[in-house]
Coordinates of N, CA and C in Angstrom, one line a residue:
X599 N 0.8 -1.2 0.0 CA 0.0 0.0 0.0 C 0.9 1.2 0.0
X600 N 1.7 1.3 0.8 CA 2.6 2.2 1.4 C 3.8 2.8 -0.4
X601 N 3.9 1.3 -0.9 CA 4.5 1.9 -2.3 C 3.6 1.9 -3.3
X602 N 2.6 1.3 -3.5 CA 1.1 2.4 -4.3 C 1.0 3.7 -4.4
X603 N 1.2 4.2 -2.7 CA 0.9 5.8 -2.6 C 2.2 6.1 -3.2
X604 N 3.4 6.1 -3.1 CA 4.4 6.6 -3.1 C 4.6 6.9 -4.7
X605 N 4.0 5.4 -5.4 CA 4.4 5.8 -6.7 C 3.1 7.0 -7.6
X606 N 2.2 6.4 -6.9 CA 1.0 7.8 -7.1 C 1.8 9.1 -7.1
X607 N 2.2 9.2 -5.9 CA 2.8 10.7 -6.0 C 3.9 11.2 -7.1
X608 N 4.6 10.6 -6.9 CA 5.5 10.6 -8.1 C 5.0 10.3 -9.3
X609 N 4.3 9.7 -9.8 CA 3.6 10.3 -10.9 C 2.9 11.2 -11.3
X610 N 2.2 12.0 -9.7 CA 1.4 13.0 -10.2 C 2.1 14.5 -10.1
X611 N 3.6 14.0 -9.3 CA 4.6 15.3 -9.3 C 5.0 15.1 -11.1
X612 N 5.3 14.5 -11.4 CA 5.8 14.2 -12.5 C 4.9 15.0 -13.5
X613 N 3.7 14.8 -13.7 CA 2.6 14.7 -14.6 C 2.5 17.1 -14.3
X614 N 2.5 17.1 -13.0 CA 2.8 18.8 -12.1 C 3.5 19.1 -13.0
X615 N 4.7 18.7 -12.6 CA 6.7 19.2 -13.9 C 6.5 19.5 -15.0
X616 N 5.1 18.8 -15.4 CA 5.1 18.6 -17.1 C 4.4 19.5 -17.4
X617 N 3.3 20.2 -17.2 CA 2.3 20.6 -17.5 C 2.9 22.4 -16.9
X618 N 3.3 22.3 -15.5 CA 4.1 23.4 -15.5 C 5.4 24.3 -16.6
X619 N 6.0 23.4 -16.7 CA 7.0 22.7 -17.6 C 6.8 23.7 -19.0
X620 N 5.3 22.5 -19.1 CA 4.9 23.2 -20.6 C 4.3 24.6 -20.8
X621 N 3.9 24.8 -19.9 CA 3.5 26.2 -19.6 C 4.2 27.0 -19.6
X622 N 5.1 27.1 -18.9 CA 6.4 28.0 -18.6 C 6.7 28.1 -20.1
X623 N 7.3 27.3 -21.1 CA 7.8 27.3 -22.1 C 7.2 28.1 -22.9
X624 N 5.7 27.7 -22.8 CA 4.7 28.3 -23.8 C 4.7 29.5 -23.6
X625 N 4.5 30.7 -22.1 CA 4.6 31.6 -22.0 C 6.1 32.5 -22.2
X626 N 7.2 31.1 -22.0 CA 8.5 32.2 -22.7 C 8.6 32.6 -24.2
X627 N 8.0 31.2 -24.6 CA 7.8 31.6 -26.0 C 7.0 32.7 -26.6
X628 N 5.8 33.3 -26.3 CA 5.1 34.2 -26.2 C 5.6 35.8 -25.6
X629 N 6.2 35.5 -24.6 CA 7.3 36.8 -24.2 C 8.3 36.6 -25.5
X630 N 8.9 36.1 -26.6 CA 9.3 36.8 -27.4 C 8.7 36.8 -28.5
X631 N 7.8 36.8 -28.6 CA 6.6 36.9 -29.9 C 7.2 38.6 -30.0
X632 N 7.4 39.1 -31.5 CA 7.6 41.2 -31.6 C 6.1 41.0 -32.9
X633 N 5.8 42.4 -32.4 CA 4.6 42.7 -33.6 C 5.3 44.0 -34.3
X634 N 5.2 44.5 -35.5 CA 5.0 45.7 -35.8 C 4.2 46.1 -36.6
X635 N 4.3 47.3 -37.2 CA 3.6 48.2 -38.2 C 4.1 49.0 -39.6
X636 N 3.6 48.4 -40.4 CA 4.2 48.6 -42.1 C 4.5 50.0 -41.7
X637 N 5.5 51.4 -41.9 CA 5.3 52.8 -41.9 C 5.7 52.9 -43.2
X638 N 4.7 53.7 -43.7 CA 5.2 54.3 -44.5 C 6.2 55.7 -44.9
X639 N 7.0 55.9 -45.7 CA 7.6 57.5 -45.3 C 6.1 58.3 -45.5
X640 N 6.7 59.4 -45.3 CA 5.8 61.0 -45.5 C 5.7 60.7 -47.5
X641 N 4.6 61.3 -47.8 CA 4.2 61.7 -49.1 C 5.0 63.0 -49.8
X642 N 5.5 62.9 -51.0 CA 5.6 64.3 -51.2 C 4.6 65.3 -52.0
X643 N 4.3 66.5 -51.4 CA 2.7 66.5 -52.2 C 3.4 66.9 -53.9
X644 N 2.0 66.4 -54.5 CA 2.4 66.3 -55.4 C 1.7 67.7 -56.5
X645 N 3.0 68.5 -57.2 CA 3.0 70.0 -57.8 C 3.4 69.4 -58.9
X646 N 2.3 70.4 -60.3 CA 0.9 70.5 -59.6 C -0.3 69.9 -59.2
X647 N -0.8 70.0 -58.4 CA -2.0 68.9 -58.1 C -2.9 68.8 -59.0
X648 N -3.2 67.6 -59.4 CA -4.1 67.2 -60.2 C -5.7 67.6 -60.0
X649 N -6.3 67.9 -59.1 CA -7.4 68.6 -58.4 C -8.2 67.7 -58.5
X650 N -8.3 66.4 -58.4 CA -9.3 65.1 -58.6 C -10.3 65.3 -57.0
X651 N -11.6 64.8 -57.5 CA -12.5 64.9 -57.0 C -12.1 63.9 -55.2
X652 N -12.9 64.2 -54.2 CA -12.9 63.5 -53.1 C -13.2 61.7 -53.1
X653 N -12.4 61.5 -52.5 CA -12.1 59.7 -52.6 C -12.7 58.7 -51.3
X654 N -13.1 57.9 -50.9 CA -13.6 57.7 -49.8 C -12.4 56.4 -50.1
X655 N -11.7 55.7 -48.8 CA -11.0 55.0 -48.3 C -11.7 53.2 -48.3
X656 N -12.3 52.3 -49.2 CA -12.8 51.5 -49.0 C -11.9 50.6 -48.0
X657 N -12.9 49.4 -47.7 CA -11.7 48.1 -47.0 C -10.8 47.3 -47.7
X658 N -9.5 46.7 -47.1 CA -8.6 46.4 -48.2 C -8.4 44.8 -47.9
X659 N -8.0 44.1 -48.7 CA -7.9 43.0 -48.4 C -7.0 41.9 -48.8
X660 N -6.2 41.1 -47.9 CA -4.8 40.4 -48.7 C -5.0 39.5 -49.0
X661 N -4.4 38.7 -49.8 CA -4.2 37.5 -50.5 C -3.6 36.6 -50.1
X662 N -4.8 35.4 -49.6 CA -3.9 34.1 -48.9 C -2.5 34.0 -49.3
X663 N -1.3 33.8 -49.0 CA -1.2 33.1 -47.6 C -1.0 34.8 -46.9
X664 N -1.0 35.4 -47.3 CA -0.4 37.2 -46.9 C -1.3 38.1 -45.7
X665 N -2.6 37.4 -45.8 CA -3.5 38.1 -44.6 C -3.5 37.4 -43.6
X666 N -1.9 36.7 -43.0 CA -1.9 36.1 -41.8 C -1.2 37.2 -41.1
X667 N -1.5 37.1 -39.5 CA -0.8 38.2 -38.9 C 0.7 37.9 -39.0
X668 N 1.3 36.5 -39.0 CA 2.3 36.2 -38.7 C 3.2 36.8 -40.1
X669 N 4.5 37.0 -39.9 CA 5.7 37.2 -41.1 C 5.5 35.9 -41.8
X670 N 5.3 36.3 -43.5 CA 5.1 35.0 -44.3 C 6.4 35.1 -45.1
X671 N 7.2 34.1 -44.8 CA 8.7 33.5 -45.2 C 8.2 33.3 -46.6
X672 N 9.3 33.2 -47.9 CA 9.5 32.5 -48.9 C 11.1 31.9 -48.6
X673 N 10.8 30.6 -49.1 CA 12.7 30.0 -48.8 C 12.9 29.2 -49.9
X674 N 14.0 29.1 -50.8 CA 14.0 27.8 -51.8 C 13.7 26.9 -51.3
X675 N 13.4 26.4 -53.0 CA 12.7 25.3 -53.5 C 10.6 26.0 -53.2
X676 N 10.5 26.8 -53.2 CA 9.1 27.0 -53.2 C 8.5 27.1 -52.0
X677 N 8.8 27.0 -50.9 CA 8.5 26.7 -49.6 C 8.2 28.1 -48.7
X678 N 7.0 28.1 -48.6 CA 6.5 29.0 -47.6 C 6.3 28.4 -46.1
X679 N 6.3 29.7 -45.3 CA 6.3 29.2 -43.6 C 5.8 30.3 -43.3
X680 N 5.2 30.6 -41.9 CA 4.9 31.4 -41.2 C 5.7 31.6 -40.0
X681 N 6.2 33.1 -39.4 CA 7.4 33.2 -38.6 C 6.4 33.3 -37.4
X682 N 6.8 32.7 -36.5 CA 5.9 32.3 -35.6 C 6.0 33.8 -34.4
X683 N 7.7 34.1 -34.6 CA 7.9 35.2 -33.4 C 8.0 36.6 -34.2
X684 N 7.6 36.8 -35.0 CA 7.3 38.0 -35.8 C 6.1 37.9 -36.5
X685 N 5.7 39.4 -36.4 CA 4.2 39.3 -37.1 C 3.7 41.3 -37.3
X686 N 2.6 41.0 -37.2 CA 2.1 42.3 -37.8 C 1.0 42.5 -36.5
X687 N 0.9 43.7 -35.6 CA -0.3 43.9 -34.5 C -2.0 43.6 -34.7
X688 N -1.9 43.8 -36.0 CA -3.5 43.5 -36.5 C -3.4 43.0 -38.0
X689 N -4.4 42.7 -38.2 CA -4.2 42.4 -39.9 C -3.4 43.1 -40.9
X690 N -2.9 42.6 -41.5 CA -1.9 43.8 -42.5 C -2.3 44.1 -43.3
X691 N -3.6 43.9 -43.8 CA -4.5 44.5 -45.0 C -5.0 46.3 -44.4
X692 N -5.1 46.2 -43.0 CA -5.6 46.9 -42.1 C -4.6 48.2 -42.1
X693 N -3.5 47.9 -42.1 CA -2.2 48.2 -41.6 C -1.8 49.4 -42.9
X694 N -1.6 48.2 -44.0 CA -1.6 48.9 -45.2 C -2.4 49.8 -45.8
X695 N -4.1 49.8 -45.5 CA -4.9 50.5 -45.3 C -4.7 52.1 -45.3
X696 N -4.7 52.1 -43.4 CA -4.2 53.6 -43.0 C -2.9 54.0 -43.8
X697 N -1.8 53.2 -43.9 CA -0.6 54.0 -44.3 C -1.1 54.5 -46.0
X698 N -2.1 53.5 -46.7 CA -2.2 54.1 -48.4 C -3.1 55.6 -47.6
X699 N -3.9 55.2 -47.0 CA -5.1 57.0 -47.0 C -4.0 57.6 -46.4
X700 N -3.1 57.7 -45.7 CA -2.6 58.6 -44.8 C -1.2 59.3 -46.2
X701 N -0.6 58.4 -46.5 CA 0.2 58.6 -48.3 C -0.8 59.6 -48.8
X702 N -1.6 59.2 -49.5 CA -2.6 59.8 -50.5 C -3.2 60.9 -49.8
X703 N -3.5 61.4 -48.6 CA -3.8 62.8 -47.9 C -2.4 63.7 -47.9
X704 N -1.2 63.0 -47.4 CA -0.4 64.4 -48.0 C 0.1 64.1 -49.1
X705 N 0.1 63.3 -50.2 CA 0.4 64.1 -51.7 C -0.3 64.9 -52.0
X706 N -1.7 65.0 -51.8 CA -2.7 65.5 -52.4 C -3.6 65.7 -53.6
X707 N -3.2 64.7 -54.1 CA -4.0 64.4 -55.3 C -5.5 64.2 -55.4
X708 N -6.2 64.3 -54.1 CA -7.6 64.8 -54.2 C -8.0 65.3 -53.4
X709 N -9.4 66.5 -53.6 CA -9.9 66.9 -53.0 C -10.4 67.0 -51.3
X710 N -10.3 65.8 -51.1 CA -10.3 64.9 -49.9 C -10.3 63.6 -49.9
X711 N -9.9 62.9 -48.4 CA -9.2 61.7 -48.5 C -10.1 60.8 -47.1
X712 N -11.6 60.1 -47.7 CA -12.1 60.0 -46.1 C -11.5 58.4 -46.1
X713 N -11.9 58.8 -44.5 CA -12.2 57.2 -44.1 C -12.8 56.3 -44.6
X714 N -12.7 54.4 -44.5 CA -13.4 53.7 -44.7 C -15.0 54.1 -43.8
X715 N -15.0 54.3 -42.5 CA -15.9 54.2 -41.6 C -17.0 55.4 -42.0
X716 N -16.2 56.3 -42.4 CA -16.8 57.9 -42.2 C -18.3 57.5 -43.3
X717 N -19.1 58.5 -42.9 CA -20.1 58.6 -43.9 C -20.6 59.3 -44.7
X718 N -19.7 60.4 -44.9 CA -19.5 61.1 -45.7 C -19.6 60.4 -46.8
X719 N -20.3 61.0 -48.1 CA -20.6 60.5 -49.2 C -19.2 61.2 -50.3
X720 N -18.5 60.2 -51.2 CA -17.6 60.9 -52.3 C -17.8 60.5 -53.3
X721 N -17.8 61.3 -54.1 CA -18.0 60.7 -55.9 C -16.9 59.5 -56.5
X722 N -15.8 59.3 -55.6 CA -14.9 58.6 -55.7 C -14.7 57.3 -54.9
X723 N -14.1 55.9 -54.9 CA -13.8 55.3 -53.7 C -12.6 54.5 -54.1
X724 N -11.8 54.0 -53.0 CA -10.5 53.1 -53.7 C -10.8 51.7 -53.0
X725 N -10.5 50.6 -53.6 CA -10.5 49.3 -53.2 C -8.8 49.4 -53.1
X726 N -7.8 48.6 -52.5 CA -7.1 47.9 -52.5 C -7.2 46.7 -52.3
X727 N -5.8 45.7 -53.0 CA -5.6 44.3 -52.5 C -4.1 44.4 -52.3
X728 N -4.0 43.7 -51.1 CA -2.2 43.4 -51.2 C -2.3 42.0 -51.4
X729 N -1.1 42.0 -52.4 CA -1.1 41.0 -53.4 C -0.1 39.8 -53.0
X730 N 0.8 40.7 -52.3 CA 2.1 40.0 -52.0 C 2.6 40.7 -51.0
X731 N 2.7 40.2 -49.8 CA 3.6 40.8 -48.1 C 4.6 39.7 -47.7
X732 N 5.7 39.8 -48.4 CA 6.4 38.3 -47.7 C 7.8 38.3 -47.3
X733 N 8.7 38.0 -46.3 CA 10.4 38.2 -46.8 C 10.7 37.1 -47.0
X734 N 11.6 37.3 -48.6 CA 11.8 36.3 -49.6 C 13.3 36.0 -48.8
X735 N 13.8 34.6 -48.6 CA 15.2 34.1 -48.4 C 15.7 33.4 -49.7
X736 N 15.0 33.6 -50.8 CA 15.1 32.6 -51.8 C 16.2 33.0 -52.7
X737 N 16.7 34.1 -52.5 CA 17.2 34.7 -53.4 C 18.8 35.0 -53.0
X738 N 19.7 35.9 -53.1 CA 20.9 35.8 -53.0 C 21.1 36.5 -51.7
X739 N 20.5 37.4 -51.2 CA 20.1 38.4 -50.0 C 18.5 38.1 -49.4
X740 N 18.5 38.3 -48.4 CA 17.1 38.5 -48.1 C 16.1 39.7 -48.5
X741 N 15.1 39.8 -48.6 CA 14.5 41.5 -49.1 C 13.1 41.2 -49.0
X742 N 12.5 42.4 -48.3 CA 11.2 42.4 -48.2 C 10.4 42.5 -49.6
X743 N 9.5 42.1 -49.6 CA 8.3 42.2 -51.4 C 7.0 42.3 -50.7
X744 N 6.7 43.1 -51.2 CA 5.2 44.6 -50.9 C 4.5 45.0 -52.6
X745 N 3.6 43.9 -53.0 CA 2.9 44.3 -53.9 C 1.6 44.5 -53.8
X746 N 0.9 45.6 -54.1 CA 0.2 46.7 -53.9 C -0.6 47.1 -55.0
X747 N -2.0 46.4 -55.0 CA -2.7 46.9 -56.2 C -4.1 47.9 -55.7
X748 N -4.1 48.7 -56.4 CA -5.1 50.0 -56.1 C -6.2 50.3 -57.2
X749 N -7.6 50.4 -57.0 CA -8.8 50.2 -57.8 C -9.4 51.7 -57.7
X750 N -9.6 52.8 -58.4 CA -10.7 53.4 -57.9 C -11.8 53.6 -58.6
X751 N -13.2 53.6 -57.9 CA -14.4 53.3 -58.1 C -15.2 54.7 -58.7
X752 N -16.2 54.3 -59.4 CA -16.8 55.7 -59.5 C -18.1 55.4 -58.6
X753 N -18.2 56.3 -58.0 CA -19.5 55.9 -56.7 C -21.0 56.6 -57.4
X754 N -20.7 57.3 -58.3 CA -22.0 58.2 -58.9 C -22.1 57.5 -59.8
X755 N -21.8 55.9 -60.4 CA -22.4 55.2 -61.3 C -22.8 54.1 -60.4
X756 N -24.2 53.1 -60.9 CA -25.2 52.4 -60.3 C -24.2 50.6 -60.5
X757 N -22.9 50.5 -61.3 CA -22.3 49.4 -61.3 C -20.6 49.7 -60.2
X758 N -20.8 51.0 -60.1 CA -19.4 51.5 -59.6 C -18.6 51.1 -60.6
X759 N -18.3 51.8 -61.6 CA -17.5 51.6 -63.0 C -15.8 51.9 -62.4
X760 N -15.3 50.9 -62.9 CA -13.7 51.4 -62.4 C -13.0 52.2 -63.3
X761 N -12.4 52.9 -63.0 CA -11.8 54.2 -63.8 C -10.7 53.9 -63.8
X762 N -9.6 53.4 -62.3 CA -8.4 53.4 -62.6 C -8.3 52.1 -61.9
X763 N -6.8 51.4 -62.6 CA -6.4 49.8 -61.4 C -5.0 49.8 -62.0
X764 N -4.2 49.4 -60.8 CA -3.1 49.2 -60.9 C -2.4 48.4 -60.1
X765 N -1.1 48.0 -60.5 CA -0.3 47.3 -59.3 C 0.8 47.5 -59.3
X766 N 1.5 47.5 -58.4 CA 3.0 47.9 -58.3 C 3.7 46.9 -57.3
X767 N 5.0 46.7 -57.3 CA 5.8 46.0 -56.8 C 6.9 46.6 -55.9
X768 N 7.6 46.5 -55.0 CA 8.6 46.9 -54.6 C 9.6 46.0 -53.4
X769 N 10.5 45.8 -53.9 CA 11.5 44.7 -52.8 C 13.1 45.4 -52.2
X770 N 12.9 45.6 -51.0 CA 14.3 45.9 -50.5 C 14.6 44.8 -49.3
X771 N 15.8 44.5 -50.0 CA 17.0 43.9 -49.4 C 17.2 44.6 -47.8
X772 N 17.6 43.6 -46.8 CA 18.2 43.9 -45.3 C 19.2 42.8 -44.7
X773 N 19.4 43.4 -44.1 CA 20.3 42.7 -43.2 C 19.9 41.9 -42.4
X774 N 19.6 40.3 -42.3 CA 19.2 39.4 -41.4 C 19.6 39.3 -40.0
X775 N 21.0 40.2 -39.9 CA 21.7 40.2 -38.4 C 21.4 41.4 -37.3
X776 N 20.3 42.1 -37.9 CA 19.2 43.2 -37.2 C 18.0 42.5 -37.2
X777 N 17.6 42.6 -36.0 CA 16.1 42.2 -35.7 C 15.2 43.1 -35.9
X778 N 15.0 44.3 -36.1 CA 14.1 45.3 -36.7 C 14.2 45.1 -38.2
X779 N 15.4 45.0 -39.1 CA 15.3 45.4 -40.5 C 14.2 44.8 -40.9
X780 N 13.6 43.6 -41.3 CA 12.5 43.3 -41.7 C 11.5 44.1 -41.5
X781 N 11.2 44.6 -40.9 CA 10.3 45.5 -40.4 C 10.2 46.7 -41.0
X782 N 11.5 47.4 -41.1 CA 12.1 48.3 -41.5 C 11.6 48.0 -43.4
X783 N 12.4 47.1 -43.8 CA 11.8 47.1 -45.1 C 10.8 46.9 -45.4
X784 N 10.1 46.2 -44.6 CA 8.6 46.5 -45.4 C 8.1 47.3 -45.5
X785 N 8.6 48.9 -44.6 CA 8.1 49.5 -44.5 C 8.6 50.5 -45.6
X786 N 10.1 50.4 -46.3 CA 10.6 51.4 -47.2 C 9.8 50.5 -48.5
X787 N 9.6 49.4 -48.4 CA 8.9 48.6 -50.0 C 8.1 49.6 -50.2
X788 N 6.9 49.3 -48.8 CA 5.5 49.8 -48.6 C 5.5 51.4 -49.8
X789 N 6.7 52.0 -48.9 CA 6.8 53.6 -49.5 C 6.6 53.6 -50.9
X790 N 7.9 52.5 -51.6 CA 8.1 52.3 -52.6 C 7.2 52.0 -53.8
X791 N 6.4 51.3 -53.4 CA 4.7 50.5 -53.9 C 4.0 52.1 -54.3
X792 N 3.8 52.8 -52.8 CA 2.9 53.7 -53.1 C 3.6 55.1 -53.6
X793 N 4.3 55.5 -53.9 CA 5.5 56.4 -54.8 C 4.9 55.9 -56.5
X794 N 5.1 55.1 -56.5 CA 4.9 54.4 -57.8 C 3.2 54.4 -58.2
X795 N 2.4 53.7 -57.0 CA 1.0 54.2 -57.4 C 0.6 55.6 -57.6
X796 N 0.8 56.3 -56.9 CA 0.6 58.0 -56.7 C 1.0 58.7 -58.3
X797 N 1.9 58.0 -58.6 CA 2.3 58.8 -60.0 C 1.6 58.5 -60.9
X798 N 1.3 57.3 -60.8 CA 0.2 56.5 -61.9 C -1.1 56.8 -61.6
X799 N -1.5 57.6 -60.7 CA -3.3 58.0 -60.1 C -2.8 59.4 -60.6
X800 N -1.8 60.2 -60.7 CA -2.0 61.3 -61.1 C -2.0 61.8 -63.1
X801 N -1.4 60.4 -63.3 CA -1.6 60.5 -64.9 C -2.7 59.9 -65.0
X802 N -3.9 59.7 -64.3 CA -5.0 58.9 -65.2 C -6.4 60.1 -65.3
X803 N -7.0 59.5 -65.9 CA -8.4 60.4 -66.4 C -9.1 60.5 -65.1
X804 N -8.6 61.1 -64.1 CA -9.9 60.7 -62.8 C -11.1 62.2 -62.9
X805 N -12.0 61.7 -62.4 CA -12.6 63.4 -62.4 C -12.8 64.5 -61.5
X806 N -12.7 65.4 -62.0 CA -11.9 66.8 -61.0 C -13.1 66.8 -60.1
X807 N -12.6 67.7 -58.9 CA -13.1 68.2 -57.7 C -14.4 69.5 -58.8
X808 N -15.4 69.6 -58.1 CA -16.3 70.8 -58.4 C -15.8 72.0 -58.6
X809 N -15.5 73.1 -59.0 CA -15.5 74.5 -58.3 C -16.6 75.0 -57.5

């Protein structure tokens, strides 16, 4: 009887160790989980302004595997992964979102620049998709890839006729032996993507602001 109990206990210290154990682990692991946020630079406004009508900010949305919060790896031979201890604070469709309206308010290329939420009514609206958010190892350097396609809508037609769509690309290279750079680059790509759209929204037929 006396070694029954004995080995009960010891099993159930044991089974304690483990579960503590695993816990502990789990929560270290989690203490180094880092999140960030795509920034983009400042806009430069853009002379002369094209005087395009007010734009309303629709919702944006990414493209499996890319609307995971986690950092999505590319590695040779084809192989994607998700980085378990890096990631993005909220959705990165989200992310990307504010940084395109917050871009496109100080270039200035329209009249105004609302929110998705706002209710404010505009003759204009933009869809985005992010097409591609990934850091690529596949290649000879590592480098972040930020593809960035932009729609805008005409809101005063009954099918919402699209007037303009584009996509742009942008990849910079970092340093793997900095724990920010990733971060950092996605965030000069991001810039990069939208530099490149801004020029192409200001050559297209959009229609002017009222006098």
């Amino acid at each position: 009887m006396k070694t029954t109990v004995c080995l009960t206990l010891l099993v159930a210290g044991l089974l304690l160790s483990g579960c503590l154990g695993g816990k502990g682990a789990q929560l270290q692991a989690a203490a180094q989980k880092r999140t960030f946020v795509p920034v983009a630079a400042a806009a430069r406004p853009m002379s002369p302004a094209p005087g395009f009508a007010a734009v309303r900010i629709r919702p944006f949305r990414a493209l499996p595997p890319f609307d995971a919060r986690a950092f999505i790896v590319r590695r040779a031979g084809g192989e994607v992964a998700a980085d378990f201890y890096n990631g993005w604070i909220v959705a990165p469709q989200e992310l990307v979102r504010v940084q395109t309206q917050r871009y496109l308010e100080e270039a200035g290329l329209f009249a105004a620049v609302y929110d998705t939420a706002s209710g404010t009514l505009a003759p204009l609206s933009i869809e985005g998709v992010v097409s591609e958010l990934a850091l690529d190892y596949a290649g000879a350097a590592p480098a972040a890839v930020v593809t960035l396609r932009l729609t805008v809508l005409d809101e005063r037609s009954a099918g919402f006729t699209v007037l303009f769509s584009d996509e742009k690309s942008a990849r910079v290279p970092f340093s793997p032996a900095d724990k920010g750079a990733p971060a950092q680059a996605f965030g000069t790509a991001l810039t990069q993507a939208l530099e490149a759209l801004t020029r192409a929204l200001a050559a297209a037929p959009l229609p002017k602001a009222a006098n």
